[in-house]
Structures are given as structure tokens and as C-alpha cells.
Amino acid sequence: MKSNYSATGLKRWSSKPKQIPDPQVIKSLHVYDFDNTLFCSPLPNPQIWYLGTISFLQTPEAMTFGGWWHDPSILAATGEGIDKEEPKAWAGHWNETVVELVKCSMQDPDALTVLLTGRSDTQFADLINRICNAKQLDFDLVVLKPEIGPTGEQYSSTMAFKQAFLHDLVFTYKTADDIKIYEDRPKHVKAFRDYFDKLNKSFLSHPVDQPAPPRKPINCEVIHVCELRSALDPKAEIEVTQKAIERHNQAVANGGPIPYKCSKKRLRIEENYLYFAYLINETDSARLISLTNVLGHLIDSGEVKYLASSILIAPYKPGRDLVQKVGGRGKKVMWQVNGISKLEDRIWAARVVPVDPNDPVHTQDQTPVVVLAIRRGSRPIEASRIQNWQPVSPDKAFMFQTTVGDKVMLKIEEVGDGNIGPRTGDRNRRRVDGDGGYKRKFGDDGDLRYNKENWPKPGGERDDPNAGPKISSIIATIPMCLGMQGLLEVVNSNMVVEERA
């Protein structure tokens, strides 16, 4: 433990050139997390990427220049991009409740106001200060994770870094009576509470024959802020990811430097066809999910996942006859819920019927159903086993519109040595989207839905590159679409990185 703490020493943590208050006048410390506590930072879109790819994207070793949380170009792409968002202070991308709390902290002469984030100081200090300045949020300290701490420390994790800073903070401001920390991640909320419980106990259990503790115990309140969820525009998300892959591939082609543990092979975005269905938009999906009575802790733990994304037509690329039978891709069909049920507390589903009985509909199951939620280890196809349907009250007999379309998701793959070959049959690549958790929870049906092992497969091969739509078809499931052709051009252009002279 350091023997001397000072405002000058504490200021070395901050990326903001501002004089901080005298430690003797501060009575309260207010610490705010940035990502998805104060600011709606974009998260990888589970309607675009496989679960494993989302996990891969968020690791520091994903690519040469880092992953989703380590590449400033991704945060800079929020909304319409930094050039358009900065003049309007990133309107619509804030937790305004927390913004008001920050402003109250700023106006309190007894409070020190701190922004604390695990993003890299080297990569993000300028951008995060610009974002906060545009909103006129004047923090006393803006603290990002340094490569090396003020006294030469290196940190094994974000929490280790944050605890090191908080230690210096409370020992510098010894007269502060309380500290409030605003955080969205449950694990971090618990870690902060445990840290201050242990710290305060060390003060109270101090041996009487030793010098007095450097400060008295501090009242700690960790406020769990409901996490914010937002995503980039789908076209922008794929474009910024593709550019990150291109930078990685260029580094590989040039021989490095490539960080330890980072893939030393080229990467590419690969598409994978899942199924043909009546696709449900996000607004109606949320309404349908409200019909379930799944306990909250099952969702929070990941034991149960919400779906409510489609009414299955076929778990394979459809032939021309089937497409015509349902009215063609893009056909709109109105449905109404007329029953709900569950199977062994594992699968929750809604039974639906077309509002217009003359609409030409066709579904995989004899009874059209929307799988609302599913327990880990179960499969959506098991919803066909439900026999006992409960009628719904008029207020729950929702009507909703669907669009006939294809569910296609993207993954990132490694490519073997040499130029990137044909997409079909390339044996030199391996998938990097294996199992794994990721920072934020999303319902994702890419790893749960129907596949050729579970279903008979009439028609052409699923791997036939000439059958069915390309990557652009995923836009059908996302309300903020920008056009299929543009998305195709983003993903399919510059897939091989040219070596620069």
C-alpha cells in the first residue's frame, strides 16, 4: 500500500486536463460507468451474428487491433457516425436518467464526479471525452484503463484496474463519507460491493497496537442500472466489422506485428442459411414474449431464452414451388394469437391463425405456432408435441404482421494460407465461432434453430451457392434495414485484402 496519496497523484489516472477539487472539501464520491450505464454503446446485433461470433468479436484477441470493445471505429460508428452525431450531442444515445444524475453531481459542491470505464486510455480517451463534452457533462476525472498504471502496474482485468483506481480515490479523499457507484453489469455490481465490504472490515479490524488506519470506513452504495441495449445500423455494423477484418488481414499479409493469442490467419465473414419462415418484427416479438410467464431469474441466468422471431415454413432453402405457394418472398401476412401453452416448462409457444382465411399460408407444422421461449437443451421443433392449448383472453389475442423471408446469419471464419478460395468446400478454414458467453445477454436463435440433422431436407442442398438468398436477406428480420443490395456490396466487396506496395 502506498504511504502518500495526493490529488496530484490521483490526477495521473485521468485523461482530462482539469484541476480536481481539494480532498478536504469533498464529502461524497460519485462514480459512473460509461458503456450501457450512461451511454448507449452499440452491442453486436444477435439478428446478424451467430452467438459464438458475438463472443469472438468481443474478445481482445479477436483481431490484430482488438475486438468490439477495443476498436474505436465501432464506438465512433454509433448512430449516423461521429461527424453527424457530435454536433447534436449523440441525441437519443444516452440514459437520460443517469445523465440527470451526473448533472446533479456536477452541481453539488461537496461531490467529486468520476467517469470510470474499462476501455483503453490509448484508444478511447479522445473519443469518450468528445462524447461527454458534446453532452456538456463536465466530470472531474475521466478514467480509462491504462496500459501501465500511474506507478507502473499492469492489470489482469477491467475489475482489477477499477479496484486499483477506487483504492487510490478513497485514500486520497479521506474525508469523504460515502461513495456511489453506478454500474450496469451484475457481476461488477457484486464485485464492487464485495470490495468495499472487505476494505471497510480491514479498517474496523485494525490491531489496536498498530498505527491508526489511513481513513475511516466509507459508506458504499452500488446502484445497479438497467443495462441499455442498442445496435448499429445493420449495414454500418457489417461494414465496420469488414473494415476491421481487412485491417487484420493486411497485418497478417505484411507479417505483423500480431498480438499474442490473436489469430495469425486471415479472417472473413461467412453466411449461413437457417430457415424459411414468416418473420416477425422486433416490436411484435416483444408483444408476443409478454404472453409468457417465465421467471426472470431463468432469463437472467441464460437458462431460458426468448425467441418469438418467426413461424416456420421450412428448415431449408425452399424451392421455387414452395416460395410461390406462400405468395413469394416479401409477402405480408396478418396473424392472430388464439392459444398459448408450454411443454414441460421447457418450451413456451403461441398458437396462431391467419386473420384472412383466404391467405395462402403454409407452415412446417400442421398447427402454426410461434415458439416464444425455450429452455437450454431443448429444441424449437419440440413445440409440435404440444397438444393442450389454453384459449387466450381478448386482450391477449394479439394480431401481428409477418413477412415471408429467409433467416440468414453471419459468422467469422479463419482462412488457410493463400488467397481466399471458393466459399463452398474450402477445407483449409476452421470456424472461430465456438461456444462461449458474451458480455450482454440477447435472445439468439442461430444456435438453437432447425438444421439438416433434425429435419428431412427436400429440395436442393443447403450449401448450394446458387440456391436461396445471400447475406442481404438477414435485413428482412431487422426493422432498420437499408436495402439488400447495399448490404451485399458491403459484405462481398474486398473479401481478399490486396497487399500494398
Coordinates of C-alpha atoms in Angstrom, one line a residue:
M1 CA 0.0 0.0 0.0
K2 CA 1.2 3.5 -0.9
S3 CA 2.1 5.7 2.1
N4 CA 1.3 9.0 0.4
Y5 CA -1.9 9.9 -1.5
S6 CA -2.5 13.3 -3.2
A7 CA -4.7 15.0 -5.7
T8 CA -1.8 15.4 -8.0
G9 CA -1.1 11.6 -7.9
L10 CA -4.8 10.8 -8.4
K11 CA -5.0 13.1 -11.4
R12 CA -2.5 10.9 -13.2
W13 CA -5.3 8.5 -13.7
S14 CA -7.4 11.0 -15.6
S15 CA -7.4 11.7 -19.3
K16 CA -9.0 15.1 -18.7
P17 CA -6.8 18.2 -18.2
K18 CA -8.8 19.6 -15.3
Q19 CA -7.9 20.7 -11.9
I20 CA -9.6 18.5 -9.3
P21 CA -11.1 19.7 -6.0
D22 CA -9.1 19.8 -2.8
P23 CA -9.6 16.5 -0.9
Q24 CA -10.5 18.3 2.2
V25 CA -13.7 19.8 0.8
I26 CA -15.2 16.6 -0.8
K27 CA -17.8 14.7 1.2
S28 CA -19.2 12.4 -1.5
L29 CA -17.7 10.4 -4.4
H30 CA -19.9 9.7 -7.4
V31 CA -18.5 7.2 -9.9
Y32 CA -20.3 6.4 -13.2
D33 CA -19.7 3.6 -15.7
F34 CA -19.8 4.6 -19.3
D35 CA -20.9 1.7 -21.6
N36 CA -24.6 1.0 -21.3
T37 CA -24.9 2.7 -18.0
L38 CA -24.5 6.3 -19.1
F39 CA -24.2 5.9 -22.8
C40 CA -26.0 3.5 -25.1
S41 CA -22.9 1.9 -26.6
P42 CA -23.7 -0.4 -29.6
L43 CA -23.6 -4.1 -29.0
P44 CA -23.1 -6.8 -31.6
N45 CA -26.5 -7.5 -33.2
P46 CA -27.8 -11.0 -32.5
Q47 CA -30.1 -10.7 -35.5
I48 CA -26.9 -10.6 -37.7
W49 CA -24.2 -12.7 -36.0
Y50 CA -24.1 -16.2 -34.5
L51 CA -23.8 -16.4 -30.7
G52 CA -20.2 -17.8 -31.0
T53 CA -19.2 -15.0 -33.4
I54 CA -20.6 -12.4 -30.9
S55 CA -18.4 -14.0 -28.2
F56 CA -15.4 -14.0 -30.6
L57 CA -16.0 -10.3 -31.6
Q58 CA -15.9 -9.1 -28.0
T59 CA -12.5 -10.7 -27.0
P60 CA -9.4 -8.5 -27.1
E61 CA -7.7 -11.2 -29.2
A62 CA -10.4 -11.2 -31.9
M63 CA -8.2 -9.4 -34.4
T64 CA -4.9 -7.6 -34.6
F65 CA -6.3 -4.3 -33.5
G66 CA -8.7 -5.8 -30.9
G67 CA -12.3 -6.7 -30.7
W68 CA -15.6 -4.9 -30.4
W69 CA -14.8 -3.1 -27.2
H70 CA -11.2 -2.3 -28.2
D71 CA -11.6 -0.8 -31.7
P72 CA -12.7 2.9 -31.5
S73 CA -14.1 2.8 -35.0
I74 CA -17.0 0.8 -33.7
L75 CA -18.0 3.2 -31.0
A76 CA -17.4 6.1 -33.4
A77 CA -20.0 4.5 -35.8
T78 CA -22.8 4.9 -33.2
G79 CA -25.9 6.4 -34.8
E80 CA -25.0 8.2 -38.0
G81 CA -21.3 8.3 -37.2
I82 CA -19.2 10.8 -35.3
D83 CA -19.3 13.6 -37.9
K84 CA -23.1 13.8 -37.7
E85 CA -23.6 12.8 -34.1
E86 CA -21.2 15.2 -32.4
P87 CA -23.0 18.4 -33.4
K88 CA -26.2 17.0 -31.9
A89 CA -24.5 15.5 -28.9
W90 CA -25.4 11.9 -29.8
A91 CA -29.1 12.7 -29.2
G92 CA -31.1 9.5 -28.4
H93 CA -28.0 7.5 -27.3
W94 CA -28.0 8.3 -23.6
N95 CA -29.6 7.0 -20.5
E96 CA -31.2 10.4 -19.7
T97 CA -31.9 9.4 -16.1
V98 CA -28.3 8.8 -15.5
V99 CA -27.4 12.0 -17.4
E100 CA -29.5 14.0 -14.9
L101 CA -27.8 12.3 -12.0
V102 CA -24.4 13.3 -13.5
K103 CA -25.6 16.9 -13.8
C104 CA -26.8 16.8 -10.2
S105 CA -23.4 15.5 -9.1
M106 CA -21.7 18.3 -11.1
Q107 CA -23.7 20.9 -9.3
D108 CA -23.0 19.5 -5.8
P109 CA -20.0 21.4 -4.3
D110 CA -19.4 18.5 -1.9
A111 CA -19.2 15.8 -4.6
L112 CA -16.4 14.6 -6.8
T113 CA -17.8 13.3 -10.2
V114 CA -15.9 10.5 -11.9
L115 CA -16.4 8.6 -15.2
L116 CA -14.8 5.2 -14.9
T117 CA -14.6 2.8 -17.9
G118 CA -12.5 -0.2 -18.8
R119 CA -12.0 1.0 -22.3
S120 CA -8.4 1.6 -23.3
D121 CA -7.0 5.0 -22.4
T122 CA -4.7 5.0 -25.5
Q123 CA -7.5 4.1 -27.9
F124 CA -10.6 5.8 -26.5
A125 CA -9.6 8.8 -24.3
D126 CA -10.2 11.4 -27.1
L127 CA -13.4 9.9 -28.4
I128 CA -15.1 9.4 -25.0
N129 CA -14.1 12.9 -23.9
R130 CA -15.6 14.3 -27.1
I131 CA -18.8 12.4 -26.5
C132 CA -19.1 13.7 -22.9
N133 CA -18.2 17.2 -23.9
A134 CA -20.8 17.3 -26.6
K135 CA -23.4 16.5 -23.9
Q136 CA -21.8 19.1 -21.6
L137 CA -21.0 16.5 -18.9
D138 CA -18.1 18.0 -17.0
F139 CA -16.6 15.2 -15.0
D140 CA -13.8 16.0 -12.5
L141 CA -12.0 12.8 -13.6
V142 CA -12.4 10.7 -16.8
V143 CA -10.5 7.5 -16.1
L144 CA -9.9 4.9 -18.7
K145 CA -7.8 1.7 -18.4
P146 CA -4.1 2.5 -19.0
E147 CA -1.6 0.0 -20.5
I148 CA 0.5 0.7 -17.4
G149 CA -0.8 2.3 -14.2
P150 CA 0.5 5.6 -12.7
T151 CA 3.0 3.7 -10.6
G152 CA 3.9 1.0 -13.2
E153 CA 1.2 -1.5 -12.5
Q154 CA -0.3 -3.8 -15.2
Y155 CA -3.9 -5.0 -14.7
S156 CA -5.1 -8.5 -15.4
S157 CA -8.7 -7.5 -15.8
T158 CA -11.0 -4.5 -16.0
M159 CA -12.2 -5.1 -12.4
A160 CA -8.6 -5.2 -11.2
F161 CA -8.0 -1.8 -12.8
K162 CA -11.1 -0.3 -11.4
Q163 CA -10.5 -1.5 -7.9
A164 CA -6.9 -0.1 -8.1
F165 CA -8.3 3.3 -9.1
L166 CA -11.1 3.2 -6.4
H167 CA -8.5 2.4 -3.8
D168 CA -6.5 5.5 -4.7
L169 CA -9.7 7.5 -4.9
V170 CA -10.9 6.7 -1.4
F171 CA -7.5 7.0 0.2
T172 CA -6.9 10.4 -1.5
Y173 CA -10.3 11.8 -0.5
K174 CA -10.0 10.6 3.1
T175 CA -12.7 12.9 4.5
A176 CA -15.4 11.6 2.0
D177 CA -18.2 9.9 3.9
D178 CA -19.8 8.0 1.1
I179 CA -19.2 6.7 -2.4
K180 CA -21.9 5.9 -5.0
I181 CA -21.1 3.7 -8.0
Y182 CA -23.4 3.4 -11.0
E183 CA -22.9 0.2 -12.9
D184 CA -25.0 -2.0 -15.3
R185 CA -23.2 -5.4 -15.1
P186 CA -24.4 -7.6 -12.3
K187 CA -21.0 -9.2 -11.8
H188 CA -19.4 -5.8 -11.5
V189 CA -22.0 -4.6 -9.1
K190 CA -21.3 -7.6 -6.8
A191 CA -17.5 -7.2 -7.2
F192 CA -17.7 -3.5 -6.1
R193 CA -19.9 -4.4 -3.1
D194 CA -17.6 -7.2 -2.1
Y195 CA -14.5 -5.0 -2.5
F196 CA -15.8 -2.2 -0.2
D197 CA -17.2 -4.7 2.3
K198 CA -13.7 -6.2 2.6
L199 CA -12.0 -2.8 2.7
N200 CA -14.3 -1.5 5.5
K201 CA -13.8 -4.6 7.5
S202 CA -10.0 -4.1 7.3
F203 CA -10.4 -0.7 8.8
L204 CA -12.7 -2.0 11.6
S205 CA -10.5 -5.0 12.5
H206 CA -7.3 -2.9 12.6
P207 CA -5.0 -4.1 15.5
V208 CA -5.0 -1.5 18.4
D209 CA -1.2 -1.7 18.8
Q210 CA -0.7 -0.6 15.2
P211 CA -0.9 2.9 13.7
A212 CA -4.4 4.1 13.0
P213 CA -6.0 3.2 9.6
P214 CA -5.4 5.9 7.0
R215 CA -9.1 6.6 6.9
K216 CA -12.4 5.7 8.5
P217 CA -14.8 3.2 6.8
I218 CA -16.8 4.7 3.9
N219 CA -20.4 4.1 3.2
C220 CA -20.7 2.4 -0.2
E221 CA -23.8 2.3 -2.4
V222 CA -23.5 0.4 -5.7
I223 CA -26.5 1.3 -7.9
H224 CA -27.4 -1.4 -10.4
V225 CA -28.5 0.4 -13.6
C226 CA -30.7 -1.5 -16.0
E227 CA -28.4 -2.2 -18.9
L228 CA -29.1 -0.4 -22.2
R229 CA -29.3 -2.3 -25.4
S230 CA -28.7 -0.7 -28.8
A231 CA -27.1 -1.7 -32.1
L232 CA -25.5 -0.1 -35.0
D233 CA -27.4 0.3 -38.3
P234 CA -27.1 -3.3 -39.8
K235 CA -25.3 -2.1 -42.9
A236 CA -22.9 0.1 -40.8
E237 CA -22.3 -2.8 -38.4
I238 CA -21.3 -5.2 -41.2
E239 CA -19.2 -2.5 -42.9
V240 CA -17.3 -1.5 -39.8
T241 CA -16.6 -5.2 -39.0
Q242 CA -15.5 -5.9 -42.5
K243 CA -13.1 -3.0 -42.3
A244 CA -11.7 -4.3 -39.0
I245 CA -11.2 -7.7 -40.7
E246 CA -9.4 -6.0 -43.6
R247 CA -7.0 -4.3 -41.3
H248 CA -6.4 -7.6 -39.6
N249 CA -5.8 -9.3 -42.9
Q250 CA -3.4 -6.6 -44.0
A251 CA -1.4 -7.1 -40.9
V252 CA -1.3 -10.8 -41.5
A253 CA -0.2 -10.3 -45.1
N254 CA 2.5 -7.9 -44.0
G255 CA 3.9 -10.2 -41.4
G256 CA 2.6 -8.4 -38.3
P257 CA 3.1 -7.3 -35.6
I258 CA 0.3 -9.6 -34.4
P259 CA -0.5 -9.6 -30.7
Y260 CA -0.1 -12.8 -28.7
K261 CA -3.2 -15.1 -28.9
C262 CA -4.6 -13.2 -31.8
S263 CA -5.4 -15.2 -34.9
K264 CA -2.4 -15.3 -37.3
K265 CA -4.6 -16.3 -40.2
R266 CA -6.8 -14.2 -42.4
L267 CA -10.5 -13.9 -41.5
R268 CA -13.6 -13.4 -43.5
I269 CA -17.4 -13.1 -43.0
E270 CA -19.3 -16.1 -44.0
E271 CA -23.0 -16.5 -44.4
N272 CA -25.1 -19.5 -43.2
Y273 CA -28.7 -20.2 -44.2
L274 CA -31.0 -21.2 -41.3
Y275 CA -34.6 -21.4 -42.4
F276 CA -37.5 -20.1 -44.5
A277 CA -40.3 -18.5 -42.4
Y278 CA -42.9 -15.9 -41.7
L279 CA -40.6 -13.4 -40.0
I280 CA -41.8 -11.3 -37.0
N281 CA -40.5 -7.8 -36.4
E282 CA -39.0 -6.8 -33.1
T283 CA -42.0 -4.8 -31.8
D284 CA -44.4 -7.6 -32.3
S285 CA -41.8 -10.1 -31.0
A286 CA -41.8 -8.1 -27.7
R287 CA -45.6 -8.2 -27.5
L288 CA -45.7 -11.9 -28.1
I289 CA -43.0 -12.5 -25.4
S290 CA -45.2 -10.8 -22.9
L291 CA -47.6 -13.8 -23.2
T292 CA -45.0 -16.0 -21.4
N293 CA -44.8 -16.3 -17.6
V294 CA -41.1 -17.3 -17.5
L295 CA -39.4 -16.4 -14.2
G296 CA -37.0 -13.5 -14.5
H297 CA -34.0 -15.4 -13.0
L298 CA -34.2 -18.1 -15.7
I299 CA -33.8 -15.4 -18.3
D300 CA -31.0 -13.5 -16.5
S301 CA -29.1 -16.8 -16.0
G302 CA -29.4 -17.8 -19.6
E303 CA -31.2 -20.9 -18.7
V304 CA -34.2 -19.8 -20.8
K305 CA -34.0 -17.7 -24.0
Y306 CA -36.7 -15.7 -25.6
L307 CA -37.4 -16.3 -29.3
A308 CA -40.7 -15.2 -30.8
S309 CA -39.0 -14.5 -34.1
S310 CA -40.8 -16.5 -36.7
I311 CA -43.5 -19.0 -37.8
L312 CA -41.5 -21.8 -39.6
I313 CA -42.3 -22.6 -43.2
A314 CA -39.3 -24.9 -43.9
P315 CA -36.0 -25.6 -42.2
Y316 CA -34.1 -25.5 -45.5
K317 CA -33.7 -23.3 -48.6
P318 CA -37.0 -23.5 -50.3
G319 CA -37.6 -24.5 -53.9
R320 CA -39.5 -22.2 -56.3
D321 CA -42.7 -24.1 -55.9
L322 CA -42.8 -23.5 -52.1
V323 CA -41.9 -19.9 -52.5
Q324 CA -44.7 -19.4 -54.9
K325 CA -47.1 -21.4 -52.7
V326 CA -46.7 -18.9 -49.8
G327 CA -47.0 -15.8 -52.1
G328 CA -43.3 -15.1 -52.6
R329 CA -40.6 -13.5 -50.5
G330 CA -41.8 -10.2 -49.0
K331 CA -45.4 -11.3 -48.8
K332 CA -47.1 -9.8 -45.7
V333 CA -49.5 -12.0 -43.7
M334 CA -51.5 -10.9 -40.6
W335 CA -51.9 -13.5 -37.8
Q336 CA -53.8 -13.6 -34.6
V337 CA -53.0 -15.5 -31.4
N338 CA -55.7 -17.9 -30.4
G339 CA -54.0 -20.1 -27.8
I340 CA -50.9 -20.4 -25.6
S341 CA -49.2 -23.4 -23.9
K342 CA -46.0 -24.8 -22.7
L343 CA -44.2 -28.2 -22.9
E344 CA -42.8 -29.4 -19.5
D345 CA -41.6 -26.0 -18.5
R346 CA -39.1 -26.2 -21.4
I347 CA -40.9 -24.7 -24.4
W348 CA -43.4 -21.8 -24.4
A349 CA -45.4 -21.3 -27.5
A350 CA -48.4 -19.4 -29.0
R351 CA -50.8 -21.0 -31.5
V352 CA -51.8 -18.6 -34.3
V353 CA -54.2 -18.4 -37.2
P354 CA -54.2 -16.1 -40.3
V355 CA -56.6 -13.2 -39.9
D356 CA -57.6 -13.6 -43.5
P357 CA -58.7 -17.2 -44.1
N358 CA -58.1 -16.8 -47.8
D359 CA -54.4 -16.0 -47.4
P360 CA -52.3 -18.8 -48.9
V361 CA -50.3 -19.9 -45.9
H362 CA -48.1 -23.0 -45.4
T363 CA -46.2 -24.0 -42.2
Q364 CA -43.9 -26.8 -41.2
D365 CA -46.3 -27.9 -38.5
Q366 CA -50.0 -28.6 -39.1
T367 CA -50.8 -26.1 -36.4
P368 CA -49.0 -22.8 -37.0
V369 CA -47.1 -21.8 -33.8
V370 CA -44.7 -19.2 -32.6
V371 CA -42.0 -20.5 -30.2
L372 CA -41.9 -17.8 -27.6
A373 CA -39.1 -19.1 -25.3
I374 CA -37.0 -22.2 -24.9
R375 CA -35.0 -23.8 -22.1
R376 CA -31.4 -24.7 -22.6
G377 CA -31.0 -28.2 -24.1
S378 CA -34.5 -28.1 -25.8
R379 CA -35.2 -27.7 -29.4
P380 CA -37.9 -25.5 -31.0
I381 CA -39.1 -28.4 -33.1
E382 CA -40.5 -30.0 -29.9
A383 CA -43.3 -27.4 -29.9
S384 CA -45.1 -29.7 -32.3
R385 CA -45.7 -32.1 -29.4
I386 CA -47.9 -29.6 -27.6
Q387 CA -51.5 -30.8 -27.6
N388 CA -53.3 -28.9 -24.9
W389 CA -53.7 -25.3 -25.8
Q390 CA -55.3 -22.7 -23.5
P391 CA -57.5 -20.1 -25.1
V392 CA -56.4 -16.5 -24.6
S393 CA -58.5 -13.6 -23.3
P394 CA -59.4 -10.9 -25.9
D395 CA -56.7 -8.6 -24.6
K396 CA -54.1 -11.2 -25.3
A397 CA -55.4 -12.2 -28.7
F398 CA -52.7 -10.2 -30.4
M399 CA -52.7 -9.5 -34.1
F400 CA -49.4 -9.1 -35.8
Q401 CA -47.9 -8.9 -39.3
T402 CA -45.2 -11.2 -40.7
T403 CA -43.0 -11.0 -43.8
V404 CA -42.2 -14.1 -45.8
G405 CA -38.4 -14.4 -45.9
D406 CA -35.2 -16.2 -45.1
K407 CA -33.2 -16.3 -41.9
V408 CA -29.6 -16.0 -42.7
M409 CA -26.9 -15.3 -40.1
L410 CA -23.2 -14.4 -40.4
K411 CA -20.1 -15.8 -38.8
I412 CA -16.4 -15.0 -38.9
E413 CA -14.1 -17.8 -40.1
E414 CA -10.4 -18.2 -40.4
V415 CA -9.0 -18.9 -43.8
G416 CA -6.0 -21.1 -44.6
D417 CA -2.8 -19.9 -46.2
G418 CA -3.0 -18.4 -49.6
N419 CA -5.8 -16.5 -51.3
I420 CA -9.3 -16.9 -50.1
G421 CA -10.8 -19.7 -52.2
P422 CA -14.4 -20.6 -53.0
R423 CA -16.9 -20.3 -50.2
T424 CA -18.1 -23.9 -50.7
G425 CA -15.8 -26.8 -49.9
D426 CA -12.8 -24.8 -48.6
R427 CA -11.2 -27.3 -46.3
N428 CA -8.4 -25.0 -45.1
R429 CA -10.6 -22.9 -42.9
R430 CA -11.9 -23.5 -39.4
R431 CA -14.7 -21.8 -37.6
V432 CA -13.8 -19.4 -34.8
D433 CA -17.3 -19.1 -33.5
G434 CA -17.3 -21.9 -30.9
D435 CA -19.4 -21.9 -27.8
G436 CA -18.9 -19.2 -25.3
G437 CA -20.7 -16.5 -23.4
Y438 CA -20.6 -12.8 -24.2
K439 CA -20.9 -9.6 -22.3
R440 CA -24.5 -8.7 -22.9
K441 CA -27.5 -11.1 -23.0
F442 CA -29.5 -11.4 -26.2
G443 CA -32.0 -13.9 -27.4
D444 CA -30.3 -15.7 -30.3
D445 CA -31.9 -18.5 -32.3
G446 CA -28.9 -19.1 -34.5
D447 CA -27.6 -21.9 -32.4
L448 CA -31.0 -23.3 -31.5
R449 CA -33.0 -23.4 -34.7
Y450 CA -33.6 -26.0 -37.2
N451 CA -30.8 -27.8 -39.0
K452 CA -30.4 -30.6 -41.5
E453 CA -29.7 -33.2 -38.8
N454 CA -33.1 -32.5 -37.2
W455 CA -35.2 -32.4 -40.3
P456 CA -35.8 -34.1 -43.7
K457 CA -34.3 -31.9 -46.4
P458 CA -36.3 -31.9 -49.6
G459 CA -35.1 -29.8 -52.5
G460 CA -31.6 -28.6 -53.2
E461 CA -28.6 -28.8 -51.0
R462 CA -28.4 -26.2 -48.3
D463 CA -24.8 -25.5 -49.3
D464 CA -25.7 -24.8 -52.9
P465 CA -24.4 -21.3 -53.5
N466 CA -27.0 -20.7 -56.2
A467 CA -30.0 -21.6 -54.0
G468 CA -31.8 -19.1 -51.9
P469 CA -30.8 -15.5 -51.0
K470 CA -27.5 -14.1 -50.0
I471 CA -26.4 -12.2 -46.9
S472 CA -28.7 -9.4 -47.7
S473 CA -31.7 -11.5 -46.7
I474 CA -30.9 -11.0 -43.0
I475 CA -32.2 -7.4 -43.4
A476 CA -35.7 -8.8 -43.6
T477 CA -35.6 -9.5 -39.9
I478 CA -34.3 -6.1 -38.9
P479 CA -36.6 -3.1 -38.9
M480 CA -33.9 -0.5 -39.6
C481 CA -32.9 -2.0 -42.9
L482 CA -31.0 -0.1 -45.6
G483 CA -31.6 -2.2 -48.6
M484 CA -30.4 -5.6 -49.6
Q485 CA -28.1 -4.8 -52.5
G486 CA -26.2 -2.3 -50.4
L487 CA -25.6 -4.8 -47.7
L488 CA -24.5 -7.4 -50.2
E489 CA -21.9 -5.0 -51.6
V490 CA -20.6 -4.2 -48.2
V491 CA -20.0 -7.9 -47.3
N492 CA -18.9 -9.2 -50.7
S493 CA -16.6 -6.4 -51.6
N494 CA -12.8 -6.6 -50.9
M495 CA -13.0 -10.0 -49.3
V496 CA -9.4 -10.5 -50.3
V497 CA -7.0 -7.9 -49.0
E498 CA -4.6 -6.6 -51.6
E499 CA -1.0 -6.2 -50.5
R500 CA 0.0 -2.6 -50.7
A501 CA 3.2 -1.6 -52.4

